[in-house]
Amino acid sequence: MALAVLIVALVLLAIFFPWDMLRGPINRYVSEQTGRRFEITRRLDVKPGFRTASITLDGIEFANPSWAREPLLVGAERAEIDLRLWPLLRKEVVIPRLVFNKPRIGLQMEEDGRKTWALGKTDKGESGGGTTPKIGLLQVDGGHLDFLAEHQGVDVRVDFAFDPQKGDMPLSYNMKGSYQRQALSADGSTGNVLLLTQAGLPPFPFEIHANAGATRLDAVGTMAALTELDGVDAKVKLRGRNLGDLYRLIGVALPDTSPYRVEGRLLKNGKTWEAKELAGKLGLSDIGGELAFAQGAERPKLTGSLASKVMDMDDLGPLIGLPPTERSAKAVEGVQAQTTLEQSRRSRGDVRVLPTAPLDFERLRAMDADVRYSAQSIRNVREIPLQRGSVQVVLDNGVLELKPLDLGVAGGSIQGAVRIDGSKQPADIRMAVDIRALQLNQLIPKIESTKSSLGRLDGRINLAGQGTSVANWLGAASGDVAAMTGRGQFSNLLLEVAGLDGGEVLEFLLRGDKNVRMRCAALAFDVNKGVMTGRTLLFDTDDTLFTATGQASLKDETLDFVIRPQPKDKSILSLRTPLLVRGHFGDPKPGVEAGPLIARGAAALALGAINPLLALAATVETGPGQDADCAGALAEARTPQSPAAAQAAQRAQAVKR
């Protein structure tokens, strides 16, 4: 009986104890233990329990350490705190519920690990080792929060407003500042109770509309835990100038793209984010599929499958360092690329065509990936007949592989692999591509005179080298490039124009064009440190044999070729002379070799002085050309001649295995 009376007495004492008398001692004790000023400014009330004490603070000010920008860690008109008692014996602070009325919260992190909310008299927070309270539910009625992490480029202020008439999401917020050193603005609303850590309660609703730099996010859904952004289930809309910008914002290394707009469902459970039901546009191309981003392992990994019904070739430029074209830049409403390809070339005042922008190898080292992409059809403004495409993108510890790469082109295919080892400086880059059964009449449909042409084109590209951009990789690469075709048909009119045979051209204009049998053709180059030297350059028909010599420099983007037509028939009004192809990749300069042409012209003038009809004798073509050894020429085209080119080609081919 005495024990029961004692217990009742203790309970009544706890209930009716004048707790406010302890306000001064508590202020001094907390200030002494944390090394910061702590003050309950008006009144203290406590409702003790066996496990949890409910504490009401009427007016509170808790200072930040001296190095912080904001003077207060927390200041509020009123605070209600549920405090677990038993964890205090282990020097742990567990707060299942925290309610603030008109709070002023100042949070700050430093690069050395200091955090303003890590508590300790000796300021173990200086090294991030102080006691950090574990908070479950947070309820805010108005006020604002400042957060600064200068080393991460984060400096934001969030203002809160509470309106109970707004239903499920009475707490609205407005955010201004910078994130990852980009201007940030956001607004939205949420439930009046925020789950900082999961506490077995239903997720709280949220809505957000945010702009970070050129990226726009709209999302509405629910969240279970705010500190870990866990239990997210939301419908999202995302748009911006470049998917590559997301690396700076969220750490996911996506490729550079044209302006985009995409929407879908975003989920997060534990350490894995999932983007499902994706649908949208990347420039002129549509995109859809699913992605997952797992953060739990030593290196985060992106996996998934993406597909396009129609992919436009203009949208591939940013992948290799080119700005979007004007068409792609304007394809997504409300978003436009900062600089287009056309603007970039005009500003440089040159005609370089190879991408010179440095490739971002830091992103390759930031995560791993295994993503498949396919396009049902491929559209291209330049009328190259790409019909379909697929590729598997595998990124492992800084090594990127596009393997297998499969494109349907002109009734045939281009298959192979690309490997970029971004763990090396400069990156080791290899490409091995096989060209199989491309149909000539589909490959060059813009030239009217070749629409009835027939023939099959095969070839390969095997290049290996080091570089930091597509341009300087190609400018230093070695290997083998070849394209070959056997029997077919070709326009005779086109041949005679190329051979400067006026008599044949006149005849065909009067009687109509006809096809001539093509015996073989080959364009094969040994590539050594960016210089493509022709080893087999010929085009042989029943009418004319064209052979060529020369080289192209991938480093300087220049051309220097001499094409020699050798007619196999007799003709008059012929001014056949070697043809020249010089200049720049973006501005080739075709012409004729002046010496033979001047000699024929001088002879015509001399004979014309005797008799005008004799002038025609200087333009008579006796047709000395002979059939090429097609079997030998094609065999030569298949094998690099220089040891450096052959060795580099073998290194490149290894990526297909």
Coordinates of C-alpha atoms in Angstrom, one line a residue, residues 70-595:
E70 CA 23.2 32.4 -39.6
P71 CA 23.3 33.3 -35.9
L72 CA 20.6 30.8 -34.9
L73 CA 20.3 27.1 -35.4
V74 CA 16.7 27.3 -34.3
G75 CA 14.6 30.1 -33.2
A76 CA 10.8 29.8 -32.8
E77 CA 7.8 31.4 -31.3
R78 CA 6.8 28.0 -29.8
A79 CA 8.2 24.5 -30.0
E80 CA 6.7 21.1 -29.0
I81 CA 9.2 18.3 -28.5
D82 CA 8.6 14.6 -27.9
L83 CA 11.9 13.3 -26.4
R84 CA 12.8 9.6 -25.9
L85 CA 14.2 9.2 -22.3
W86 CA 16.1 5.9 -22.4
P87 CA 18.4 6.8 -25.4
L88 CA 19.6 9.8 -23.3
L89 CA 21.5 7.3 -21.2
R90 CA 23.5 6.4 -24.3
K91 CA 24.0 10.0 -25.1
E92 CA 21.6 9.7 -28.1
V93 CA 18.9 12.4 -28.8
V94 CA 15.8 10.8 -30.4
I95 CA 12.9 13.1 -31.1
P96 CA 9.9 11.2 -32.5
R97 CA 7.9 14.5 -33.0
L98 CA 9.0 18.1 -33.4
V99 CA 6.6 21.0 -33.9
F100 CA 7.7 24.6 -34.7
N101 CA 5.6 27.7 -34.8
K102 CA 7.2 30.4 -37.0
P103 CA 10.6 28.9 -36.9
R104 CA 13.9 30.5 -38.0
I105 CA 16.3 27.6 -38.9
G106 CA 19.9 28.0 -40.0
L107 CA 21.6 24.9 -41.3
Q108 CA 25.2 24.8 -42.7
M109 CA 27.7 22.2 -43.8
E110 CA 31.4 22.7 -44.5
E111 CA 33.8 20.8 -46.7
D112 CA 35.7 19.5 -43.7
G113 CA 32.6 17.8 -42.3
R114 CA 31.4 20.5 -39.9
K115 CA 27.6 20.7 -39.5
T116 CA 25.7 23.2 -37.4
W117 CA 23.3 20.6 -36.1
A118 CA 26.1 18.3 -34.8
L119 CA 26.1 19.1 -31.1
G120 CA 29.0 19.0 -28.5
K121 CA 30.7 21.3 -26.2
T122 CA 34.1 20.7 -27.7
D123 CA 32.4 21.2 -31.0
K124 CA 33.0 17.7 -32.4
G125 CA 30.7 19.1 -35.0
E126 CA 33.9 20.8 -36.2
S127 CA 34.8 17.4 -37.7
G128 CA 31.2 16.2 -38.2
G129 CA 31.4 13.9 -35.1
G130 CA 29.0 15.6 -32.7
T131 CA 25.7 14.3 -31.5
T132 CA 23.1 14.6 -34.3
P133 CA 19.5 14.4 -33.1
K134 CA 17.3 11.8 -34.8
I135 CA 14.0 13.4 -35.7
G136 CA 10.9 11.5 -36.8
L137 CA 8.0 13.8 -37.6
L138 CA 8.5 17.5 -38.3
Q139 CA 5.6 19.9 -38.3
V140 CA 6.1 23.6 -39.3
D141 CA 3.7 26.5 -39.1
G142 CA 5.2 29.3 -41.1
G143 CA 8.7 30.6 -40.8
H144 CA 11.8 30.0 -42.9
L145 CA 14.9 27.8 -43.3
D146 CA 18.3 28.7 -44.6
F147 CA 20.7 26.0 -45.8
L148 CA 24.3 26.7 -46.9
A149 CA 26.8 24.1 -48.2
E150 CA 29.2 26.4 -50.1
H151 CA 31.6 23.6 -51.2
Q152 CA 28.6 21.9 -52.9
G153 CA 27.4 25.1 -54.5
V154 CA 24.2 25.1 -52.4
D155 CA 22.7 28.2 -50.8
V156 CA 19.0 28.3 -50.4
R157 CA 16.3 29.9 -48.4
V158 CA 12.9 28.3 -47.9
D159 CA 9.9 30.3 -46.7
F160 CA 6.9 28.4 -45.3
A161 CA 3.3 29.3 -45.0
F162 CA 0.5 27.3 -43.3
D163 CA -3.1 27.4 -44.4
P164 CA -5.4 24.7 -42.9
Q165 CA -8.0 25.4 -45.5
K166 CA -5.8 23.9 -48.3
G167 CA -6.8 20.3 -47.5
D168 CA -4.2 17.6 -47.7
M169 CA -1.3 19.9 -48.4
P170 CA -1.8 23.0 -46.1
L171 CA 2.0 23.8 -45.9
S172 CA 3.2 25.8 -48.9
Y173 CA 6.8 26.8 -49.5
N174 CA 8.9 29.0 -51.7
M175 CA 12.6 28.4 -52.3
K176 CA 15.2 30.8 -53.7
G177 CA 18.9 30.5 -54.1
S178 CA 21.5 28.4 -55.9
Y179 CA 22.1 24.6 -56.3
Q180 CA 25.3 23.2 -57.7
R181 CA 26.2 26.8 -58.5
Q182 CA 23.1 27.2 -60.7
A183 CA 20.2 29.6 -60.0
L184 CA 17.4 27.7 -58.2
S185 CA 13.8 28.6 -57.6
A186 CA 11.0 26.3 -56.5
D187 CA 7.6 26.4 -55.0
G188 CA 5.0 23.9 -54.0
S189 CA 3.1 22.5 -51.1
T190 CA 3.0 19.5 -48.8
G191 CA 1.3 17.9 -45.8
N192 CA 1.5 19.7 -42.5
V193 CA 3.6 16.7 -41.1
L194 CA 6.9 15.8 -42.8
L195 CA 8.4 12.4 -42.1
L196 CA 12.1 13.1 -41.7
T197 CA 12.6 9.4 -41.0
Q198 CA 10.2 6.5 -41.5
A199 CA 8.0 6.0 -38.5
G200 CA 5.5 3.5 -39.7
L201 CA 3.1 6.2 -40.8
P202 CA 1.5 6.8 -44.2
P203 CA 3.7 8.8 -46.7
F204 CA 3.0 12.5 -46.8
P205 CA 1.9 14.2 -50.0
F206 CA 4.0 16.8 -51.8
E207 CA 4.0 19.0 -54.9
I208 CA 7.0 20.8 -56.4
H209 CA 7.7 23.1 -59.3
A210 CA 11.4 23.8 -59.6
N211 CA 13.9 25.5 -62.0
A212 CA 17.6 24.9 -61.6
G213 CA 19.6 26.6 -64.3
A214 CA 18.0 25.6 -67.6
T215 CA 16.3 22.5 -66.1
R216 CA 12.6 22.5 -65.1
L217 CA 11.0 19.9 -62.8
D218 CA 7.3 19.4 -62.0
A219 CA 6.3 16.6 -59.6
V220 CA 3.4 15.6 -57.5
G221 CA 3.2 12.5 -55.4
T222 CA 4.0 11.1 -51.9
M223 CA 7.1 10.6 -49.8
A224 CA 7.8 8.4 -46.8
A225 CA 11.0 9.9 -45.4
L226 CA 12.4 13.3 -46.2
T227 CA 16.0 12.9 -45.0
E228 CA 16.7 10.0 -47.3
L229 CA 14.2 11.0 -49.9
D230 CA 12.8 7.5 -49.4
G231 CA 9.4 6.0 -50.3
V232 CA 8.9 8.4 -53.2
D233 CA 6.1 7.7 -55.6
A234 CA 5.5 10.7 -58.0
K235 CA 4.4 11.7 -61.4
V236 CA 7.2 13.9 -62.9
K237 CA 7.7 16.1 -65.9
L238 CA 11.3 17.1 -66.7
R239 CA 12.6 19.4 -69.4
G240 CA 15.8 21.3 -70.2
R241 CA 18.5 22.1 -72.7
N242 CA 20.7 19.1 -72.2
L243 CA 20.2 15.8 -70.3
G244 CA 24.0 16.0 -69.5
D245 CA 23.2 18.9 -67.1
L246 CA 21.6 16.4 -64.7
Y247 CA 25.0 15.1 -63.8
R248 CA 25.7 18.3 -61.9
L249 CA 22.3 18.4 -60.4
I250 CA 21.6 14.8 -59.3
G251 CA 24.8 12.8 -60.1
V252 CA 23.4 10.7 -62.9
A253 CA 25.9 10.7 -65.8
L254 CA 23.6 10.9 -68.9
P255 CA 24.9 11.8 -72.4
D256 CA 24.7 15.3 -73.8
T257 CA 21.6 15.8 -75.9
S258 CA 19.5 18.2 -77.7
P259 CA 16.7 20.0 -75.7
Y260 CA 14.4 17.5 -74.2
R261 CA 11.0 17.0 -72.5
V262 CA 10.2 13.8 -70.7
E263 CA 7.6 12.6 -68.2
G264 CA 6.9 9.5 -66.3
R265 CA 6.6 7.9 -62.9
L266 CA 9.4 8.2 -60.4
L267 CA 9.8 5.7 -57.5
K268 CA 12.5 5.3 -54.8
N269 CA 12.8 2.5 -52.4
G270 CA 15.9 2.2 -50.3
K271 CA 18.9 3.0 -52.4
T272 CA 17.2 2.6 -55.8
W273 CA 15.5 5.2 -58.0
E274 CA 13.2 3.9 -60.8
A275 CA 11.9 5.9 -63.7
K276 CA 8.9 4.1 -65.3
E277 CA 6.6 4.8 -68.1
L278 CA 9.0 7.3 -69.6
A279 CA 7.7 9.2 -72.7
G280 CA 8.9 12.4 -74.3
K281 CA 11.2 14.0 -76.9
L282 CA 14.9 14.5 -77.3
G283 CA 15.1 17.2 -79.9
L284 CA 13.3 15.8 -83.0
S285 CA 13.3 12.2 -81.7
D286 CA 10.7 10.6 -79.5
I287 CA 12.0 8.5 -76.4
G288 CA 10.4 6.1 -74.0
G289 CA 11.2 3.2 -71.7
E290 CA 12.4 2.5 -68.2
L291 CA 15.5 3.3 -66.1
A292 CA 16.8 2.3 -62.7
F293 CA 19.6 4.0 -60.7
A294 CA 21.0 2.0 -57.8
Q295 CA 23.1 3.9 -55.3
G296 CA 23.8 1.2 -52.7
A297 CA 26.9 -0.4 -54.1
E298 CA 30.4 1.1 -54.1
R299 CA 29.7 2.6 -57.5
P300 CA 26.2 3.7 -58.5
K301 CA 24.8 2.0 -61.6
L302 CA 22.2 3.0 -64.2
T303 CA 20.3 0.2 -66.0
G304 CA 17.3 0.1 -68.3
S305 CA 15.9 0.0 -71.8
L306 CA 15.0 3.0 -74.0
A307 CA 13.4 3.1 -77.5
S308 CA 12.4 5.5 -80.1
K309 CA 9.7 5.0 -82.8
V310 CA 11.5 7.7 -84.9
M311 CA 15.1 8.9 -84.2
D312 CA 16.4 11.9 -86.1
M313 CA 20.1 11.9 -87.0
D314 CA 20.4 15.6 -86.1
D315 CA 19.9 14.6 -82.4
L316 CA 23.1 12.5 -82.4
G317 CA 25.4 15.5 -82.8
P318 CA 25.6 16.4 -79.0
L319 CA 26.7 12.8 -78.3
I320 CA 30.0 13.4 -80.1
G321 CA 30.5 17.0 -79.0
L322 CA 28.6 19.0 -81.6
P323 CA 26.0 21.6 -80.6
P324 CA 22.4 20.8 -81.5
T325 CA 21.3 21.9 -85.0
E326 CA 18.8 24.7 -85.3
R327 CA 16.1 22.1 -86.1
S328 CA 16.8 20.1 -83.0
A329 CA 17.2 23.3 -80.8
K330 CA 13.7 24.5 -81.6
A331 CA 12.0 21.1 -81.5
V332 CA 10.9 21.2 -77.8
E333 CA 8.4 23.9 -77.0
G334 CA 9.6 26.2 -74.2
V335 CA 13.2 25.0 -74.3
Q336 CA 16.0 26.1 -76.7
A337 CA 19.7 25.2 -76.8
Q338 CA 22.0 28.0 -75.8
T339 CA 24.1 27.7 -78.9
T340 CA 23.2 25.8 -82.1
L341 CA 25.6 24.2 -84.6
E342 CA 25.0 26.8 -87.2
Q343 CA 25.6 29.6 -84.7
S344 CA 28.8 28.0 -83.5
R345 CA 30.2 27.6 -87.0
R346 CA 29.3 31.2 -87.9
S347 CA 31.0 32.5 -84.8
R348 CA 34.2 30.5 -85.4
G349 CA 34.2 31.7 -89.0
D350 CA 35.6 28.4 -90.3
V351 CA 34.3 25.3 -92.0
R352 CA 35.6 22.6 -89.6
V353 CA 33.2 19.7 -89.4
L354 CA 34.7 17.3 -86.8
P355 CA 33.6 17.9 -83.2
T356 CA 36.3 19.7 -81.2
A357 CA 34.4 20.0 -77.9
P358 CA 36.2 18.1 -75.1
L359 CA 34.3 14.9 -74.1
D360 CA 33.4 14.7 -70.4
F361 CA 35.3 11.7 -69.2
E362 CA 34.6 12.6 -65.5
R363 CA 31.1 11.4 -66.0
L364 CA 32.4 8.1 -67.3
R365 CA 34.2 7.5 -64.1
A366 CA 31.3 8.6 -61.8
M367 CA 29.1 5.5 -62.3
D368 CA 28.5 2.3 -64.1
A369 CA 25.7 1.6 -66.6
D370 CA 24.0 -1.1 -68.7
V371 CA 21.3 0.5 -71.0
R372 CA 19.9 -0.8 -74.3
Y373 CA 18.6 1.6 -76.9
S374 CA 16.7 0.9 -80.2
A375 CA 15.1 2.9 -82.9
Q376 CA 12.4 1.5 -85.1
S377 CA 13.1 4.0 -87.8
I378 CA 15.7 6.7 -88.4
R379 CA 15.0 10.0 -90.1
N380 CA 17.8 12.2 -91.4
V381 CA 17.5 15.6 -93.0
R382 CA 20.5 14.7 -95.3
E383 CA 18.5 11.8 -96.8
I384 CA 21.0 9.2 -95.7
P385 CA 18.8 6.1 -95.7
L386 CA 19.3 4.9 -92.1
Q387 CA 16.3 2.6 -91.5
R388 CA 16.7 1.3 -87.9
G389 CA 19.2 1.1 -85.1
S390 CA 20.1 -0.5 -81.8
V391 CA 22.9 -0.4 -79.3
Q392 CA 23.8 -1.7 -75.8
V393 CA 25.7 0.9 -73.7
V394 CA 27.8 -0.6 -71.0
L395 CA 29.9 1.6 -68.7
D396 CA 32.2 -0.2 -66.2
N397 CA 34.7 1.6 -64.0
G398 CA 35.3 4.4 -66.5
V399 CA 35.3 2.1 -69.7
L400 CA 32.4 2.8 -72.1
E401 CA 31.4 0.2 -74.7
L402 CA 28.8 0.6 -77.4
K403 CA 28.5 -3.1 -78.2
P404 CA 26.8 -4.4 -80.2
L405 CA 26.1 -1.4 -82.5
D406 CA 23.7 -2.3 -85.3
L407 CA 22.3 0.1 -87.9
G408 CA 20.1 -0.7 -90.8
V409 CA 21.3 1.4 -93.8
A410 CA 20.3 1.5 -97.4
G411 CA 19.0 -2.1 -97.4
G412 CA 22.2 -3.3 -95.6
S413 CA 23.7 -2.9 -92.2
I414 CA 26.5 -1.2 -90.3
Q415 CA 27.6 -3.4 -87.3
G416 CA 30.4 -3.2 -84.8
A417 CA 31.5 -1.7 -81.5
V418 CA 33.1 1.4 -80.0
R419 CA 35.2 1.3 -76.8
I420 CA 36.3 4.4 -74.8
D421 CA 38.6 3.9 -71.9
G422 CA 38.0 7.1 -69.9
S423 CA 40.2 5.9 -67.0
K424 CA 43.2 6.9 -69.1
Q425 CA 44.4 10.4 -69.9
P426 CA 44.0 11.0 -72.8
A427 CA 41.2 8.4 -73.3
D428 CA 42.0 5.3 -75.3
I429 CA 39.3 5.1 -78.1
R430 CA 38.8 2.3 -80.6
M431 CA 36.1 1.8 -83.3
A432 CA 35.5 -1.4 -85.3
V433 CA 32.6 -1.2 -87.8
D434 CA 31.7 -3.5 -90.6
I435 CA 29.6 -2.2 -93.6
R436 CA 27.6 -4.9 -95.3
A437 CA 25.4 -5.0 -98.4
L438 CA 24.5 -1.3 -98.7
Q439 CA 22.5 -0.8 -101.9
L440 CA 23.9 2.1 -104.0
N441 CA 20.6 3.1 -105.5
Q442 CA 19.3 3.7 -101.9
L443 CA 22.6 5.2 -100.6
I444 CA 22.7 8.2 -102.9
P445 CA 19.0 8.9 -103.7
K446 CA 19.5 12.7 -104.1
I447 CA 21.5 12.3 -107.3
E448 CA 18.8 11.9 -110.0
S449 CA 21.1 10.1 -112.4
T450 CA 21.9 7.3 -109.9
K451 CA 18.3 6.3 -109.1
S452 CA 18.5 3.4 -111.5
S453 CA 22.0 2.5 -110.4
L454 CA 22.6 -1.0 -109.0
G455 CA 25.3 -2.4 -106.8
R456 CA 26.2 -3.5 -103.3
L457 CA 28.7 -1.7 -101.1
D458 CA 30.7 -3.4 -98.4
G459 CA 33.5 -2.0 -96.2
R460 CA 34.9 -1.4 -92.7
I461 CA 36.3 1.2 -90.4
N462 CA 38.9 0.0 -87.9
L463 CA 40.5 2.9 -86.0
A464 CA 42.4 3.2 -82.7
G465 CA 44.0 6.1 -81.0
Q466 CA 43.9 8.5 -78.0
G467 CA 42.1 11.8 -77.6
T468 CA 39.9 14.0 -75.6
S469 CA 37.5 15.0 -78.3
V470 CA 36.3 13.3 -81.5
A471 CA 38.4 15.7 -83.6
N472 CA 41.8 15.2 -81.8
W473 CA 41.1 11.4 -81.5
L474 CA 40.6 11.2 -85.3
G475 CA 43.6 13.5 -85.8
A476 CA 45.8 11.0 -84.0
A477 CA 44.1 7.7 -84.9
S478 CA 45.6 4.9 -87.1
G479 CA 44.0 2.0 -88.8
D480 CA 42.1 0.9 -91.9
V481 CA 39.2 2.5 -93.8
A482 CA 37.7 0.7 -96.9
A483 CA 34.6 0.6 -99.0
M484 CA 34.3 -1.8 -102.0
T485 CA 31.7 -2.8 -104.5
G486 CA 31.6 -5.4 -107.3
R487 CA 29.5 -5.5 -110.4
G488 CA 26.6 -3.1 -110.9
Q489 CA 25.2 -0.4 -113.1
F490 CA 25.8 3.3 -113.2
S491 CA 24.7 6.4 -115.1
N492 CA 26.8 6.9 -118.2
L493 CA 25.9 10.6 -118.4
L494 CA 27.4 11.2 -114.9
L495 CA 30.6 9.5 -116.0
E496 CA 31.0 11.6 -119.2
V497 CA 30.4 14.8 -117.3
A498 CA 33.0 13.8 -114.8
G499 CA 35.4 12.9 -117.7
L500 CA 34.7 16.2 -119.5
D501 CA 33.6 14.3 -122.6
G502 CA 31.5 16.9 -124.5
G503 CA 30.7 14.7 -127.4
E504 CA 29.3 11.9 -125.3
V505 CA 27.3 14.4 -123.1
L506 CA 25.8 16.0 -126.3
E507 CA 24.8 12.6 -127.6
F508 CA 23.2 11.5 -124.4
L509 CA 21.3 14.8 -124.1
L510 CA 19.9 14.3 -127.5
R511 CA 19.2 10.6 -127.2
G512 CA 18.7 10.2 -123.5
D513 CA 20.9 8.7 -120.8
K514 CA 21.6 5.0 -120.4
N515 CA 23.3 2.9 -117.7
V516 CA 26.7 1.5 -118.1
R517 CA 28.0 -1.7 -116.4
M518 CA 30.1 -1.0 -113.4
R519 CA 32.9 -3.6 -113.1
C520 CA 34.2 -2.7 -109.6
A521 CA 35.0 0.2 -107.3
A522 CA 37.1 0.6 -104.2
L523 CA 38.1 3.3 -101.8
A524 CA 40.7 2.0 -99.3
F525 CA 43.0 4.0 -97.0
D526 CA 45.9 3.3 -94.7
V527 CA 45.4 5.6 -91.7
N528 CA 48.5 6.7 -89.8
K529 CA 48.3 9.3 -87.0
G530 CA 45.3 11.0 -88.7
V531 CA 46.6 10.9 -92.3
M532 CA 44.4 8.8 -94.6
T533 CA 46.6 7.7 -97.5
G534 CA 44.8 6.1 -100.5
R535 CA 46.1 2.6 -101.2
T536 CA 43.3 1.5 -103.6
L537 CA 41.2 4.3 -105.2
L538 CA 39.4 3.2 -108.4
F539 CA 36.1 3.2 -110.1
D540 CA 35.9 0.9 -113.2
T541 CA 33.1 0.7 -115.8
D542 CA 32.8 -0.6 -119.3
D543 CA 33.2 3.1 -120.5
T544 CA 35.8 4.6 -118.2
L545 CA 38.4 3.7 -115.6
F546 CA 38.9 6.3 -112.9
T547 CA 41.9 5.9 -110.6
A548 CA 43.0 8.3 -107.9
T549 CA 46.0 9.1 -105.6
G550 CA 46.3 11.3 -102.6
Q551 CA 45.4 11.7 -99.0
A552 CA 43.1 13.3 -96.5
S553 CA 44.2 14.7 -93.2
L554 CA 41.8 14.1 -90.3
K555 CA 43.9 16.4 -88.1
D556 CA 43.7 19.4 -90.5
E557 CA 40.5 18.3 -92.2
T558 CA 42.0 18.8 -95.6
L559 CA 41.7 16.9 -98.9
D560 CA 44.4 16.5 -101.6
F561 CA 43.4 14.0 -104.4
V562 CA 44.1 13.7 -108.1
I563 CA 41.5 11.6 -110.1
R564 CA 42.6 10.4 -113.5
P565 CA 39.9 9.3 -116.0
Q566 CA 41.0 6.8 -118.6
P567 CA 38.3 6.4 -121.3
K568 CA 37.8 3.0 -123.1
D569 CA 36.0 4.4 -126.1
K570 CA 36.7 6.9 -128.8
S571 CA 35.1 10.4 -128.7
I572 CA 35.3 13.9 -130.0
L573 CA 35.0 17.2 -128.1
S574 CA 36.8 15.6 -125.2
L575 CA 38.8 17.7 -122.8
R576 CA 39.7 14.8 -120.5
T577 CA 42.3 15.9 -117.9
P578 CA 43.0 14.8 -114.3
L579 CA 40.4 16.0 -111.8
L580 CA 41.5 17.6 -108.5
V581 CA 39.7 17.5 -105.2
R582 CA 41.3 19.8 -102.6
G583 CA 40.3 22.1 -99.9
H584 CA 38.6 21.5 -96.5
F585 CA 36.1 18.8 -95.4
G586 CA 33.5 21.4 -95.0
D587 CA 34.4 23.2 -98.2
P588 CA 35.9 20.9 -100.8
K589 CA 37.3 22.6 -104.0
P590 CA 36.9 20.4 -107.1
G591 CA 38.8 21.4 -110.2
V592 CA 40.9 20.2 -113.1
E593 CA 44.7 19.8 -113.5
A594 CA 45.6 22.8 -115.6
G595 CA 48.6 21.5 -117.5

